[in-house]
Backbone as numpy.savetxt, mean C-alpha at the origin, in Angstrom:
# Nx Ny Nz CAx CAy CAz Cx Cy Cz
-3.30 -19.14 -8.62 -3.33 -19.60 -7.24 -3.20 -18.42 -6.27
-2.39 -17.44 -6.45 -2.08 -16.07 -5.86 -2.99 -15.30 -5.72
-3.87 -15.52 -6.31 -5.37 -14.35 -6.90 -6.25 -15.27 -5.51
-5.97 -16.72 -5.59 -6.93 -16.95 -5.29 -7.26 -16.93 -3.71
-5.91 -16.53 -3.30 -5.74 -16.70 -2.09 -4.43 -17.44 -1.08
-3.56 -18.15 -2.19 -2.50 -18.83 -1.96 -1.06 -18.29 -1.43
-0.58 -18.54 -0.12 0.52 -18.08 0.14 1.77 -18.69 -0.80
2.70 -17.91 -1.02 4.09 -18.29 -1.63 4.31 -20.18 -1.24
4.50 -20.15 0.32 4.80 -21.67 0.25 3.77 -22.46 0.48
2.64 -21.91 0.34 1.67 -23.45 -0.51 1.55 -23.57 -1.67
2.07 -22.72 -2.59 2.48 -22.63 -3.96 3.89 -23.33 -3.79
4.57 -23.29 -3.37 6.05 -23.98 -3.60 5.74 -25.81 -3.17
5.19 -25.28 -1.94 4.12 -27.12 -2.04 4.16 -27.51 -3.22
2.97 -26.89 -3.26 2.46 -27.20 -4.86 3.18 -27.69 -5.98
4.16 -26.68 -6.26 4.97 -27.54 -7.60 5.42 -28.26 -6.88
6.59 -28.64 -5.81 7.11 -29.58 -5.64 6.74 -30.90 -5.71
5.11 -30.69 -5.11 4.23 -32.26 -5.35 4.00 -32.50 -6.45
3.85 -31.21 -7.73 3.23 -31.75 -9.36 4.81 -32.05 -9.87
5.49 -31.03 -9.70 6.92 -31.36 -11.01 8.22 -31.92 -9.86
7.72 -32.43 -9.14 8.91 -33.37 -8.14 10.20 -32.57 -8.02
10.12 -31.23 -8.38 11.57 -30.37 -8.54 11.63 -29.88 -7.18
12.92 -29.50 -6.97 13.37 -28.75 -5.28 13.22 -26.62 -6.05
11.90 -26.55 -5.50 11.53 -25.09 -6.21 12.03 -24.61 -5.06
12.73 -23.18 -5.01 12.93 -22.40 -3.83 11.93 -21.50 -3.51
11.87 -21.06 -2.15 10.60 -19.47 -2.42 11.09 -18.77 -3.24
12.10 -18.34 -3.01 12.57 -17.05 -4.09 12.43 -17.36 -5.00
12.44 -18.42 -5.77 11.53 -18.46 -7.04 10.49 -18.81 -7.34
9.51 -18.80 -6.20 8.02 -18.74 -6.22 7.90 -17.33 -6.26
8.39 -16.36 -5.28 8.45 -14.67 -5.28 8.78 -14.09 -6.57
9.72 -14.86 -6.99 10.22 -14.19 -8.82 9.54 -14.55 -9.39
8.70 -15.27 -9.57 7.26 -16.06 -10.56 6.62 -14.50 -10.34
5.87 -14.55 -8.70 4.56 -13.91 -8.41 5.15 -12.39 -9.24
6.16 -11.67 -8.74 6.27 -10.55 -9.36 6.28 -10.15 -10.73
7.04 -11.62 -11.70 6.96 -11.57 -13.30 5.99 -11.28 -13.60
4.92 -11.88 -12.69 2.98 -12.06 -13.24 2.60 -10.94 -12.67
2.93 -9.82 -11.93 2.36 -8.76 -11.51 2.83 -7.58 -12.40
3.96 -7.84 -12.48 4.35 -6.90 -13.62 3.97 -7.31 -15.56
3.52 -8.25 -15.76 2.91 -8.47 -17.01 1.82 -8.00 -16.79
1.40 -8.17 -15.60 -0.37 -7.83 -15.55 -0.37 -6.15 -15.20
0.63 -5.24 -15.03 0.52 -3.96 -14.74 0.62 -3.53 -16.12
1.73 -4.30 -17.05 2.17 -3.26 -17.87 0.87 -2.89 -18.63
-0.03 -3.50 -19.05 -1.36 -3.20 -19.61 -2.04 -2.40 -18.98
-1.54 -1.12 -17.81 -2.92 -0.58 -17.04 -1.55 0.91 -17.19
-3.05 1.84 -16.69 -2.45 2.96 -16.93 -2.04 3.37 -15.75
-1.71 4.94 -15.53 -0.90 5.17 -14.36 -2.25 5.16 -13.29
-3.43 5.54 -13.58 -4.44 5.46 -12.37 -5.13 3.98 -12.39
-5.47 3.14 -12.97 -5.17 2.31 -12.89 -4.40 1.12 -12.16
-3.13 1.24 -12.21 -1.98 0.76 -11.74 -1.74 1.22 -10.17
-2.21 2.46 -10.15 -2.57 2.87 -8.78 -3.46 2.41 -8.15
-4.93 2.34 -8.43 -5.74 1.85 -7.68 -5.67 0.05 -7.96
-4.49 0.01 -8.37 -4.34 -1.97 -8.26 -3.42 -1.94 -6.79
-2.65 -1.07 -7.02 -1.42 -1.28 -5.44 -2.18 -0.95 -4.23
-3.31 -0.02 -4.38 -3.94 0.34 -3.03 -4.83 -0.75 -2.77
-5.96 -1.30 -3.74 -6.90 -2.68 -3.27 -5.70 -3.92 -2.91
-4.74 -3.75 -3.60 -3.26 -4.77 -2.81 -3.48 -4.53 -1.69
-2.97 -3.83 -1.34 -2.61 -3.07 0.26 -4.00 -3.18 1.10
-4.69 -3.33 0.59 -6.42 -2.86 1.60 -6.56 -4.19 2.00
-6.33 -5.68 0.53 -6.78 -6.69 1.00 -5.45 -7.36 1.61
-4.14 -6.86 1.43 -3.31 -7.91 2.43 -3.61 -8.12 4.21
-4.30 -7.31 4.97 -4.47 -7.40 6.02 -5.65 -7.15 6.14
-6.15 -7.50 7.70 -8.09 -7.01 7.83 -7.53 -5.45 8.54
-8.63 -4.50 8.17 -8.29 -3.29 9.05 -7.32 -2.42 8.25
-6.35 -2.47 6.88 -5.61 -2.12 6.09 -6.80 -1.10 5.68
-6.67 0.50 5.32 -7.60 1.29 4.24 -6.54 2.09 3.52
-7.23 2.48 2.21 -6.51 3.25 1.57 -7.55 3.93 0.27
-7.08 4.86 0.45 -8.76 6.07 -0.71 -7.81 7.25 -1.54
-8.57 7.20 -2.71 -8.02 8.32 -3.19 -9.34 9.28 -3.28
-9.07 10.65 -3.19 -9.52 11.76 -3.49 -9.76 12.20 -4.09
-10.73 12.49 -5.46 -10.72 13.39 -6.70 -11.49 14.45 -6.55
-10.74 15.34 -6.98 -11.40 16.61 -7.43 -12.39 16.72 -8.88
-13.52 16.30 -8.41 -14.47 16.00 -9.63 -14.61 16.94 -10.62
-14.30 18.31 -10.36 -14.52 19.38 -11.25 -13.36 19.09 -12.27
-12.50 18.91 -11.85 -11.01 18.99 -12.71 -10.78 17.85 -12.81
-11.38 16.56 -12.25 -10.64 15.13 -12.77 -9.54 14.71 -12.20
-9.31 15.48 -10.94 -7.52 15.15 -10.58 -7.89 14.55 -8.90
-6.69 13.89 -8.88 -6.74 13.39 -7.82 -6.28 14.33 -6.88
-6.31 14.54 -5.83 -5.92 15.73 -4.79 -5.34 15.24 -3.93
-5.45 13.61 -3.09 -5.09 13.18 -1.72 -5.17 11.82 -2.06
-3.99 10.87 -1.36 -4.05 9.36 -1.53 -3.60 9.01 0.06
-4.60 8.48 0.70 -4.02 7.91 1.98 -4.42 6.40 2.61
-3.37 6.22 3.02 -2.99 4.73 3.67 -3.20 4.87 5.15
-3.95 3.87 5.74 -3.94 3.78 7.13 -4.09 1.93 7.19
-2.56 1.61 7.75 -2.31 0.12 8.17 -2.91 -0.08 9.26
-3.32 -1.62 9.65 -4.22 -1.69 10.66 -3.14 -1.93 12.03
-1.91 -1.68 11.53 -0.81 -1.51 12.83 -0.96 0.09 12.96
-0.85 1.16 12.15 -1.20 2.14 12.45 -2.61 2.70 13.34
-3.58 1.88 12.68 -4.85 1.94 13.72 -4.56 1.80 15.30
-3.85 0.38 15.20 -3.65 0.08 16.61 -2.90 0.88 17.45
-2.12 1.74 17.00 -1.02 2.91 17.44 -1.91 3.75 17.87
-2.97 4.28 17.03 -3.77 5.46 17.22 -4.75 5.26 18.13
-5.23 3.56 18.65 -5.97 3.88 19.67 -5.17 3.73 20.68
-4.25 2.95 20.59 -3.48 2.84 22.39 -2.87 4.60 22.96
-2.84 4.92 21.85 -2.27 6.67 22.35 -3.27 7.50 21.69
-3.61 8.41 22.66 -4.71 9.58 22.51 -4.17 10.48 21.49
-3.20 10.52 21.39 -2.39 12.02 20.69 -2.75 11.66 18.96
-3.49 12.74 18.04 -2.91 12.83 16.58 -2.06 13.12 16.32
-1.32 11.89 15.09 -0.38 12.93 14.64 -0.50 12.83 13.31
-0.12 13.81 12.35 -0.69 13.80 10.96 0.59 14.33 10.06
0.92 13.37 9.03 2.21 13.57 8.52 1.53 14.30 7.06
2.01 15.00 6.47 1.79 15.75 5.02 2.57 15.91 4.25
2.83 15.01 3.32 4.19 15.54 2.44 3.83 15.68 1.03
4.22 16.42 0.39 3.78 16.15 -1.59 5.08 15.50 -1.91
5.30 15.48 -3.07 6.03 15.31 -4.14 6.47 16.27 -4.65
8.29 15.85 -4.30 9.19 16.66 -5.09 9.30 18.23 -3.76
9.86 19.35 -4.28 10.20 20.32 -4.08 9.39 21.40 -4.62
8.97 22.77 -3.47 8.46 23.45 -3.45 9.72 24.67 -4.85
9.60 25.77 -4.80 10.50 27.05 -5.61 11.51 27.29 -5.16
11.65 27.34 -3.98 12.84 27.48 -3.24 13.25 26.60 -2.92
13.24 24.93 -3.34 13.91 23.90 -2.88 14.05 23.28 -1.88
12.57 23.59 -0.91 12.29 23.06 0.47 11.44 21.87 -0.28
11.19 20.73 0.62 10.78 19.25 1.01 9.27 19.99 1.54
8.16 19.65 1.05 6.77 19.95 1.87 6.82 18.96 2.71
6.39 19.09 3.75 6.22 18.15 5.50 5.47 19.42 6.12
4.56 18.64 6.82 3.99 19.44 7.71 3.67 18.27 9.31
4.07 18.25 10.33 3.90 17.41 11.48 2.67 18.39 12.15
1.01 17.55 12.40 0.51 18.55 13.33 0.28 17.42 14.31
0.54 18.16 15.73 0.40 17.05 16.95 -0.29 17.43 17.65
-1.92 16.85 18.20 -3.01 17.33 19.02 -2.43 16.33 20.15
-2.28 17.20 21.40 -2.21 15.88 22.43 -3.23 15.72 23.39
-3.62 14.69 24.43 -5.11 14.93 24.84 -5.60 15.52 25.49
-4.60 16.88 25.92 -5.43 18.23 26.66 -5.70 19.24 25.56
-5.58 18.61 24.21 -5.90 19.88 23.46 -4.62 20.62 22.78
-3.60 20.72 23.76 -2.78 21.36 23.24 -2.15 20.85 21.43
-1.72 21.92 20.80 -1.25 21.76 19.64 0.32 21.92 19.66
1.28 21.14 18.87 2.40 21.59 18.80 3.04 21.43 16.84
């Protein structure tokens, strides 16, 4: 029903009208996740990745999300998310701003972040 398009409480509808039981959401939510996680454990780590991003793309209209491969080497290089509340941020204000972080810690035990901010005269900060 979840696949097919069904919110949590028209699924809780649902049983309540077939098995006459008082179902709670939270255990319509503990169903949906049991079945997401049976259905992950069979996929690999890229895989399993590109299942959470088409998640994410189709929960809202305007949701994107892409990964990057480096075709020579097979590796992924860049994974980015743009929510369609983020869209809406980016047109009501002129200014970029562009967040960059990896994973984990650089040699010396710094956090990678990089903030670059174009604002709409150009200037950079």
């Amino acid at each position: 029903m979840a696949s097919a398009g069904a919110t949590p409480k028209g699924i809780r509808a649902w049983l309540r009208k077939k098995t006459r039981k008082k179902t709670k959401l939270k255990d319509v939510h503990n169903m949906l996740q049991d079945l997401k996680k049976a259905y992950k454990r069979n996929m690999s780590d890229v895989e399993g990745t590109e299942s959470i991003l088409e998640e994410f793309a189709s929960e809202q209209e305007g949701n994107t999300a892409q990964i990057f491969v480096d075709k020579a080497r097979g590796v992924a290089v860049a994974v980015t998310l743009q929510s369609a509340g983020m869209k809406r941020s980016f047109a009501a204000f002129p200014e970029v701003l562009m967040v960059d972080s990896t994973h984990d810690t650089n040699c010396n035990g710094y956090k990678h972040f990089s903030f670059v901010v174009h604002d709409c005269f150009g200037k950079v900060k």
